Amino acid sequence: MRFLKRGGVALAGIVAITAAAMLLPRPSADVTAVASDPLQERLRRLPGDHVGWATLGSVYVDRARLTGDPSWYGKAEQAVATSLRVRPGNPAGLTGRAALEAGRHEFTRAAATAQQAIAVNPYGAVAYGVLADSYHQLGRYAEATEAIDDMMSLAPGVSSFTRASYDAELRGDLKTARDMLEHARRDAYQPADVAFCEHYLGELALRQGRYDDARAHYAKALTAAPSFDPAHAGLARVTALSGDLEQAASLYAAVTARLPLTQTLVEQGEVLKALGRDPGWTTLKAQRDLMRLNGVRDDLTWAEFEADHGSPAAAVTYARAEYARNPNVVAADALAWALHRAGRSAEALPYAEEATATGWRNALVMHHRAEIEQALGRTTRSASLVRAYNPRFTPALPALQRSS
């Protein structure tokens, strides 16, 4: 499962928790542990604190996202339910429920719940962030931009700037995407927030083939927060793409021991496979089953995985299911590539065109379109655009070149 995209929670004490849960990026594990303990103690003393219960739910959602352990979603569900039982319809509880639904990839529900929270409290910036995330996943890009603008007007800061960056990147406006991340970096003061911003600056550089810049940003992220595992994964990614597969395999082994996210496991497997070793798909599939047992549906990852490494027919099934629920550009690309790999390039082309229609300068997505067009005997600009987007692009190691 990929992390959704820029936004989440970073917490640093009981005041920050109750006042601004989810207005900052995802926390490191140590920050979350420190934050949740005093909050749990507060809730033992004040069990009627509906905002506290909602905030605890948000902490648990972030633990699930950060650690790859979906059992935290069940705990989050209990905490949010308690908030809404103590005070039915309260905006903090509704926002917490929306965040939980988004974490489980139930984006239609998440959008509806976030709208309920906004109807109760139109000044709740957090709900606009969840709404924007959900609209992005549903392919409702104009509405996502509007929600981000509303969030920005209410709470300009790390969380709104990073969402604005992703929104700009989807439109192909890389300068604004980078500027927004720089604004977020200047606004950040908690170590986890600094690490989060530097990590995504690294990801943006990586997708443009600026590997030295990417490595430098990942290093800065780890200087700020040495336990920030996404940046460790970023270093493994850029090391592999730079050609040092042995070192990358070692780095991935350390990352997946702590952070067994499906996306990271796929990346590690591709590196091991390139080295002629067992890619470890058994571990990956066990993680998929664990996600399913805890209510997380991630057809997208499995569509991409099966298309690249397994059964194209299974990839089509997964991709159709994902696209039916979340018709965004990433799902359109997954469906296009699955259909092409299954020998159905004519069916794939409209989805490949849809995946590139926003102006998104993603080399892997454009490569997929170029391959589909070539299979159909078409002469287009797509192949040259791949190099324009990322001069160092290679079709090997595709998972490492997807948007994290």
Short mmCIF file of C-alpha atoms in Angstrom, two decimals:
data_model
loop_
_atom_site.label_atom_id
_atom_site.label_comp_id
_atom_site.label_asym_id
_atom_site.label_seq_id
_atom_site.Cartn_x
_atom_site.Cartn_y
_atom_site.Cartn_z
CA MET A 1 0.00 0.00 0.00
CA ARG A 2 1.30 3.41 -0.93
CA PHE A 3 1.11 6.24 1.39
CA LEU A 4 -1.43 8.64 0.46
CA LYS A 5 0.01 11.21 -0.65
CA ARG A 6 1.17 14.26 1.25
CA GLY A 7 -0.62 14.87 4.50
CA GLY A 8 -1.33 13.21 7.80
CA VAL A 9 -0.47 13.76 11.46
CA ALA A 10 2.54 14.87 13.42
CA LEU A 11 1.97 15.32 17.12
CA ALA A 12 4.09 16.68 19.93
CA GLY A 13 2.13 16.87 23.15
CA ILE A 14 -1.36 17.03 24.47
CA VAL A 15 -2.06 20.63 23.44
CA ALA A 16 -0.89 20.06 19.89
CA ILE A 17 -2.88 16.84 19.72
CA THR A 18 -6.23 18.31 20.69
CA ALA A 19 -5.77 21.52 18.72
CA ALA A 20 -4.23 20.39 15.47
CA ALA A 21 -4.42 16.66 14.93
CA MET A 22 -3.64 15.84 11.32
CA LEU A 23 -2.61 19.36 10.38
CA LEU A 24 1.00 18.23 10.20
CA PRO A 25 2.69 15.35 8.37
CA ARG A 26 2.97 11.78 9.54
CA PRO A 27 4.90 11.26 12.75
CA SER A 28 7.85 9.06 13.38
CA ALA A 29 7.10 6.07 15.59
CA ASP A 30 8.84 7.57 18.61
CA VAL A 31 6.85 10.82 18.34
CA THR A 32 3.58 8.91 18.20
CA ALA A 33 4.46 6.78 21.19
CA VAL A 34 5.27 9.85 23.28
CA ALA A 35 2.11 11.61 22.14
CA SER A 36 -0.37 8.81 22.69
CA ASP A 37 0.66 7.90 26.25
CA PRO A 38 -0.34 11.21 27.88
CA LEU A 39 -3.46 11.27 25.73
CA GLN A 40 -4.50 7.82 26.92
CA GLU A 41 -3.88 8.90 30.50
CA ARG A 42 -6.03 11.98 29.92
CA LEU A 43 -8.85 9.82 28.52
CA ARG A 44 -8.71 7.55 31.58
CA ARG A 45 -9.31 10.63 33.71
CA LEU A 46 -11.74 12.33 31.33
CA PRO A 47 -13.59 9.60 29.41
CA GLY A 48 -16.06 12.16 28.10
CA ASP A 49 -13.39 14.04 26.10
CA HIS A 50 -14.78 13.44 22.62
CA VAL A 51 -12.00 15.44 20.94
CA GLY A 52 -9.40 13.37 22.75
CA TRP A 53 -10.98 10.12 21.56
CA ALA A 54 -11.06 11.40 17.98
CA THR A 55 -7.43 12.46 18.22
CA LEU A 56 -6.41 9.06 19.58
CA GLY A 57 -8.13 7.50 16.58
CA SER A 58 -6.07 9.70 14.27
CA VAL A 59 -2.88 8.69 16.07
CA TYR A 60 -3.76 5.04 15.52
CA VAL A 61 -4.51 5.62 11.83
CA ASP A 62 -1.05 7.09 11.44
CA ARG A 63 0.53 4.19 13.30
CA ALA A 64 -1.06 1.85 10.79
CA ARG A 65 0.24 3.90 7.88
CA LEU A 66 3.73 4.28 9.30
CA THR A 67 4.32 0.76 10.56
CA GLY A 68 2.44 -1.24 7.93
CA ASP A 69 0.53 -2.95 10.75
CA PRO A 70 -3.17 -2.67 9.82
CA SER A 71 -4.34 -3.91 13.22
CA TRP A 72 -4.07 -0.28 14.34
CA TYR A 73 -7.06 0.50 12.14
CA GLY A 74 -9.24 -1.61 14.43
CA LYS A 75 -8.04 0.37 17.44
CA ALA A 76 -8.66 3.60 15.54
CA GLU A 77 -12.20 2.49 14.76
CA GLN A 78 -12.92 1.89 18.45
CA ALA A 79 -11.52 5.27 19.48
CA VAL A 80 -13.46 7.19 16.82
CA ALA A 81 -16.64 5.29 17.64
CA THR A 82 -16.23 6.27 21.28
CA SER A 83 -15.86 9.94 20.30
CA LEU A 84 -19.09 9.81 18.30
CA ARG A 85 -20.89 7.90 21.02
CA VAL A 86 -19.87 10.43 23.68
CA ARG A 87 -21.00 13.31 21.48
CA PRO A 88 -22.88 12.21 18.34
CA GLY A 89 -22.07 14.13 15.19
CA ASN A 90 -19.14 16.05 16.65
CA PRO A 91 -16.80 17.37 13.91
CA ALA A 92 -13.61 15.95 15.45
CA GLY A 93 -15.15 12.48 15.54
CA LEU A 94 -16.44 12.78 11.99
CA THR A 95 -13.05 13.94 10.78
CA GLY A 96 -11.40 11.05 12.57
CA ARG A 97 -13.82 8.63 10.93
CA ALA A 98 -13.08 10.17 7.52
CA ALA A 99 -9.33 9.74 8.10
CA LEU A 100 -9.90 6.10 9.06
CA GLU A 101 -11.97 5.49 5.94
CA ALA A 102 -9.28 7.08 3.79
CA GLY A 103 -6.64 4.92 5.48
CA ARG A 104 -8.65 1.87 4.50
CA HIS A 105 -8.97 3.19 0.93
CA GLU A 106 -12.72 3.80 1.28
CA PHE A 107 -12.42 7.17 -0.41
CA THR A 108 -16.06 7.67 -1.41
CA ARG A 109 -17.08 7.18 2.21
CA ALA A 110 -14.19 9.33 3.42
CA ALA A 111 -15.26 12.22 1.20
CA ALA A 112 -18.86 11.98 2.36
CA THR A 113 -17.84 11.85 6.04
CA ALA A 114 -15.44 14.76 5.64
CA GLN A 115 -18.25 16.78 4.07
CA GLN A 116 -20.43 15.99 7.10
CA ALA A 117 -17.67 17.29 9.37
CA ILE A 118 -17.37 20.47 7.32
CA ALA A 119 -21.13 20.99 7.43
CA VAL A 120 -20.95 20.92 11.24
CA ASN A 121 -17.79 23.02 11.44
CA PRO A 122 -16.82 24.84 8.22
CA TYR A 123 -13.69 26.16 9.94
CA GLY A 124 -12.17 22.72 10.55
CA ALA A 125 -9.10 22.74 8.32
CA VAL A 126 -8.32 19.07 8.97
CA ALA A 127 -11.53 17.90 7.33
CA TYR A 128 -10.69 19.84 4.18
CA GLY A 129 -7.37 17.98 4.05
CA VAL A 130 -9.07 14.59 4.25
CA LEU A 131 -11.58 15.76 1.65
CA ALA A 132 -8.77 16.83 -0.70
CA ASP A 133 -6.98 13.51 -0.28
CA SER A 134 -10.18 11.62 -1.03
CA TYR A 135 -11.01 13.73 -4.08
CA HIS A 136 -7.53 13.12 -5.46
CA GLN A 137 -8.04 9.39 -5.11
CA LEU A 138 -11.48 9.62 -6.72
CA GLY A 139 -10.10 11.53 -9.70
CA ARG A 140 -12.08 14.66 -8.80
CA TYR A 141 -9.13 16.98 -9.26
CA ALA A 142 -10.84 20.35 -9.52
CA GLU A 143 -12.70 19.65 -6.28
CA ALA A 144 -9.46 18.53 -4.63
CA THR A 145 -7.82 21.82 -5.58
CA GLU A 146 -10.77 23.73 -4.14
CA ALA A 147 -10.58 21.77 -0.87
CA ILE A 148 -6.84 22.49 -0.63
CA ASP A 149 -7.47 26.20 -1.23
CA ASP A 150 -10.02 26.17 1.60
CA MET A 151 -7.56 24.36 3.87
CA MET A 152 -4.80 26.80 2.96
CA SER A 153 -6.98 29.78 3.80
CA LEU A 154 -7.80 28.32 7.21
CA ALA A 155 -4.43 26.83 8.15
CA PRO A 156 -1.47 27.64 5.92
CA GLY A 157 1.25 25.28 7.03
CA VAL A 158 3.06 22.02 6.42
CA SER A 159 0.01 19.89 5.78
CA SER A 160 -1.72 22.30 3.40
CA PHE A 161 1.53 23.18 1.56
CA THR A 162 2.41 19.52 0.97
CA ARG A 163 -1.06 18.78 -0.36
CA ALA A 164 -0.80 21.79 -2.66
CA SER A 165 2.53 20.42 -3.89
CA TYR A 166 1.03 17.09 -4.87
CA ASP A 167 -1.89 18.85 -6.53
CA ALA A 168 0.51 20.94 -8.62
CA GLU A 169 2.60 17.91 -9.53
CA LEU A 170 -0.45 16.13 -10.91
CA ARG A 171 -1.01 19.12 -13.21
CA GLY A 172 2.60 19.00 -14.40
CA ASP A 173 3.56 22.22 -12.61
CA LEU A 174 6.81 21.03 -11.08
CA LYS A 175 8.02 24.51 -10.13
CA THR A 176 4.96 25.12 -7.97
CA ALA A 177 5.20 21.60 -6.59
CA ARG A 178 8.77 22.24 -5.49
CA ASP A 179 7.99 25.76 -4.21
CA MET A 180 5.14 24.43 -2.06
CA LEU A 181 7.43 21.80 -0.54
CA GLU A 182 10.03 24.48 0.16
CA HIS A 183 7.35 26.57 1.88
CA ALA A 184 6.42 23.53 3.94
CA ARG A 185 10.07 22.91 4.81
CA ARG A 186 10.50 26.48 6.03
CA ASP A 187 7.33 26.21 8.09
CA ALA A 188 8.35 22.90 9.69
CA TYR A 189 9.90 22.89 13.14
CA GLN A 190 9.23 19.40 14.53
CA PRO A 191 11.92 16.91 13.43
CA ALA A 192 9.33 14.56 11.90
CA ASP A 193 7.87 17.44 9.89
CA VAL A 194 11.30 18.47 8.61
CA ALA A 195 12.03 14.87 7.65
CA PHE A 196 8.69 14.54 5.90
CA CYS A 197 9.30 17.64 3.75
CA GLU A 198 12.87 16.73 2.89
CA HIS A 199 11.74 13.21 1.98
CA TYR A 200 9.18 14.47 -0.51
CA LEU A 201 11.65 16.95 -1.97
CA GLY A 202 13.81 13.88 -2.53
CA GLU A 203 10.94 12.00 -4.16
CA LEU A 204 10.25 14.91 -6.50
CA ALA A 205 13.93 15.03 -7.51
CA LEU A 206 14.06 11.25 -7.95
CA ARG A 207 11.17 11.22 -10.43
CA GLN A 208 13.04 13.81 -12.52
CA GLY A 209 16.25 11.76 -12.56
CA ARG A 210 18.10 14.20 -10.26
CA TYR A 211 19.57 11.40 -8.16
CA ASP A 212 22.26 13.43 -6.36
CA ASP A 213 19.65 15.97 -5.26
CA ALA A 214 17.32 13.19 -4.17
CA ARG A 215 20.05 11.53 -2.10
CA ALA A 216 20.90 14.85 -0.44
CA HIS A 217 17.27 15.46 0.55
CA TYR A 218 16.91 11.95 1.99
CA ALA A 219 20.08 12.51 3.99
CA LYS A 220 18.71 15.78 5.35
CA ALA A 221 15.52 14.01 6.34
CA LEU A 222 17.51 11.46 8.31
CA THR A 223 19.62 14.16 9.94
CA ALA A 224 16.39 15.69 11.23
CA ALA A 225 14.82 12.38 12.27
CA PRO A 226 17.14 9.36 12.11
CA SER A 227 14.24 6.92 12.58
CA PHE A 228 12.20 8.29 9.65
CA ASP A 229 11.89 5.08 7.64
CA PRO A 230 10.45 6.55 4.41
CA ALA A 231 13.74 8.39 3.93
CA HIS A 232 15.67 5.17 4.54
CA ALA A 233 13.51 3.61 1.81
CA GLY A 234 14.26 6.62 -0.40
CA LEU A 235 18.00 6.06 0.00
CA ALA A 236 17.56 2.40 -0.94
CA ARG A 237 15.52 3.45 -3.98
CA VAL A 238 17.99 6.01 -5.30
CA THR A 239 20.91 3.65 -4.64
CA ALA A 240 19.28 0.96 -6.77
CA LEU A 241 18.38 3.35 -9.57
CA SER A 242 21.95 4.66 -9.54
CA GLY A 243 23.15 1.11 -10.29
CA ASP A 244 24.42 -0.23 -6.94
CA LEU A 245 22.01 -3.12 -6.51
CA GLU A 246 24.04 -4.91 -3.83
CA GLN A 247 24.08 -1.89 -1.55
CA ALA A 248 20.42 -1.24 -2.30
CA ALA A 249 19.50 -4.79 -1.33
CA SER A 250 21.25 -4.30 2.01
CA LEU A 251 19.43 -1.01 2.59
CA TYR A 252 16.07 -2.52 1.68
CA ALA A 253 16.62 -5.43 4.06
CA ALA A 254 17.04 -2.99 6.93
CA VAL A 255 13.99 -0.95 5.89
CA THR A 256 11.59 -3.84 5.41
CA ALA A 257 12.61 -5.35 8.74
CA ARG A 258 11.14 -2.24 10.36
CA LEU A 259 8.61 -1.09 7.75
CA PRO A 260 7.02 -4.01 5.86
CA LEU A 261 4.81 -1.88 3.62
CA THR A 262 3.67 -3.60 0.46
CA GLN A 263 5.20 -0.95 -1.81
CA THR A 264 8.59 -1.28 -0.12
CA LEU A 265 8.43 -5.06 -0.27
CA VAL A 266 7.72 -4.91 -4.01
CA GLU A 267 10.69 -2.60 -4.51
CA GLN A 268 12.94 -4.89 -2.48
CA GLY A 269 11.74 -7.90 -4.48
CA GLU A 270 12.56 -6.20 -7.77
CA VAL A 271 16.09 -5.45 -6.61
CA LEU A 272 16.61 -9.03 -5.41
CA LYS A 273 15.18 -10.40 -8.65
CA ALA A 274 17.58 -8.21 -10.66
CA LEU A 275 20.41 -9.75 -8.63
CA GLY A 276 19.21 -13.25 -9.50
CA ARG A 277 17.92 -13.96 -5.98
CA ASP A 278 14.58 -15.00 -4.53
CA PRO A 279 12.44 -11.85 -4.59
CA GLY A 280 10.51 -12.91 -1.49
CA TRP A 281 7.03 -12.59 -2.93
CA THR A 282 5.74 -14.96 -0.20
CA THR A 283 6.33 -12.27 2.44
CA LEU A 284 4.67 -9.71 0.22
CA LYS A 285 1.55 -11.82 -0.24
CA ALA A 286 1.35 -12.49 3.50
CA GLN A 287 1.28 -8.72 4.03
CA ARG A 288 -1.54 -8.46 1.49
CA ASP A 289 -3.56 -11.03 3.41
CA LEU A 290 -2.94 -9.19 6.68
CA MET A 291 -4.21 -5.97 5.11
CA ARG A 292 -7.36 -7.66 3.85
CA LEU A 293 -8.09 -9.17 7.26
CA ASN A 294 -8.03 -5.67 8.75
CA GLY A 295 -10.36 -4.10 6.20
CA VAL A 296 -7.75 -2.50 3.91
CA ARG A 297 -8.44 -2.99 0.22
CA ASP A 298 -5.46 -2.25 -2.02
CA ASP A 299 -6.32 -3.46 -5.50
CA LEU A 300 -3.97 -0.87 -7.01
CA THR A 301 -0.76 -2.35 -5.63
CA TRP A 302 -1.78 -5.82 -6.74
CA ALA A 303 -2.79 -4.68 -10.21
CA GLU A 304 0.66 -3.14 -10.65
CA PHE A 305 2.44 -6.12 -9.12
CA GLU A 306 0.64 -8.74 -11.21
CA ALA A 307 1.14 -6.76 -14.42
CA ASP A 308 4.89 -6.49 -13.83
CA HIS A 309 5.65 -9.80 -12.09
CA GLY A 310 2.70 -12.17 -12.17
CA SER A 311 -0.52 -12.82 -14.05
CA PRO A 312 -1.67 -10.11 -16.50
CA ALA A 313 -5.21 -11.54 -16.32
CA ALA A 314 -5.20 -11.13 -12.54
CA ALA A 315 -3.78 -7.64 -12.99
CA VAL A 316 -6.75 -6.69 -15.19
CA THR A 317 -9.18 -7.94 -12.55
CA TYR A 318 -7.49 -5.96 -9.79
CA ALA A 319 -7.14 -2.85 -11.95
CA ARG A 320 -10.78 -2.87 -13.03
CA ALA A 321 -11.86 -3.14 -9.39
CA GLU A 322 -9.60 -0.25 -8.38
CA TYR A 323 -10.63 1.96 -11.27
CA ALA A 324 -14.32 1.30 -10.62
CA ARG A 325 -13.95 2.56 -7.05
CA ASN A 326 -11.24 5.21 -7.51
CA PRO A 327 -11.02 6.45 -11.12
CA ASN A 328 -7.86 8.51 -10.73
CA VAL A 329 -4.86 8.82 -13.05
CA VAL A 330 -2.86 6.18 -11.17
CA ALA A 331 -5.69 3.66 -11.44
CA ALA A 332 -6.13 4.54 -15.12
CA ASP A 333 -2.44 3.86 -15.71
CA ALA A 334 -2.63 0.55 -13.83
CA LEU A 335 -5.61 -0.57 -15.91
CA ALA A 336 -3.94 0.52 -19.15
CA TRP A 337 -0.75 -1.37 -18.35
CA ALA A 338 -2.60 -4.48 -17.18
CA LEU A 339 -4.67 -4.61 -20.37
CA HIS A 340 -1.58 -4.10 -22.51
CA ARG A 341 0.31 -6.86 -20.70
CA ALA A 342 -2.71 -9.10 -21.25
CA GLY A 343 -2.46 -8.48 -25.00
CA ARG A 344 -5.36 -6.03 -25.15
CA SER A 345 -3.56 -2.85 -26.21
CA ALA A 346 -6.49 -1.37 -28.12
CA GLU A 347 -8.59 -1.49 -24.96
CA ALA A 348 -5.67 -0.08 -22.98
CA LEU A 349 -5.10 3.06 -25.03
CA PRO A 350 -8.04 5.18 -23.75
CA TYR A 351 -6.95 4.54 -20.18
CA ALA A 352 -3.33 5.42 -21.01
CA GLU A 353 -4.55 8.66 -22.54
CA GLU A 354 -6.62 9.37 -19.44
CA ALA A 355 -3.63 8.69 -17.17
CA THR A 356 -1.62 11.40 -18.95
CA ALA A 357 -4.44 13.89 -19.49
CA THR A 358 -3.78 16.11 -16.45
CA GLY A 359 -0.28 17.06 -17.59
CA TRP A 360 1.36 14.83 -14.96
CA ARG A 361 5.06 14.58 -15.88
CA ASN A 362 5.51 10.98 -14.76
CA ALA A 363 8.04 9.06 -16.86
CA LEU A 364 6.77 5.59 -15.97
CA VAL A 365 3.17 6.46 -16.85
CA MET A 366 4.27 8.01 -20.14
CA HIS A 367 6.46 4.96 -20.84
CA HIS A 368 3.39 2.76 -20.46
CA ARG A 369 1.51 4.92 -22.95
CA ALA A 370 4.45 4.81 -25.38
CA GLU A 371 4.59 1.00 -25.19
CA ILE A 372 0.86 0.72 -25.82
CA GLU A 373 1.00 3.10 -28.78
CA GLN A 374 3.97 1.25 -30.25
CA ALA A 375 2.10 -2.06 -29.98
CA LEU A 376 -0.72 -0.47 -31.98
CA GLY A 377 1.68 0.81 -34.64
CA ARG A 378 1.22 4.47 -33.74
CA THR A 379 3.92 7.10 -34.06
CA THR A 380 3.63 9.68 -31.28
CA ARG A 381 5.66 11.97 -29.02
CA SER A 382 5.22 9.74 -25.98
CA ALA A 383 8.63 8.06 -26.13
CA SER A 384 10.43 11.42 -26.35
CA LEU A 385 8.35 12.77 -23.45
CA VAL A 386 9.57 9.92 -21.25
CA ARG A 387 13.13 11.23 -21.61
CA ALA A 388 12.00 14.82 -21.19
CA TYR A 389 10.35 13.93 -17.89
CA ASN A 390 13.27 11.83 -16.61
CA PRO A 391 16.48 11.61 -18.69
CA ARG A 392 17.65 8.67 -16.56
CA PHE A 393 14.48 6.63 -16.86
CA THR A 394 14.81 2.87 -17.36
CA PRO A 395 11.93 0.38 -17.63
CA ALA A 396 13.79 -1.92 -15.24
CA LEU A 397 12.77 -1.73 -11.58
CA PRO A 398 9.37 -0.17 -12.33
CA ALA A 399 8.11 -0.17 -8.73
CA LEU A 400 11.00 2.06 -7.70
CA GLN A 401 9.86 4.70 -10.18
CA ARG A 402 6.25 4.90 -9.06
CA SER A 403 4.93 7.80 -7.04
CA SER A 404 5.20 7.04 -3.34
#
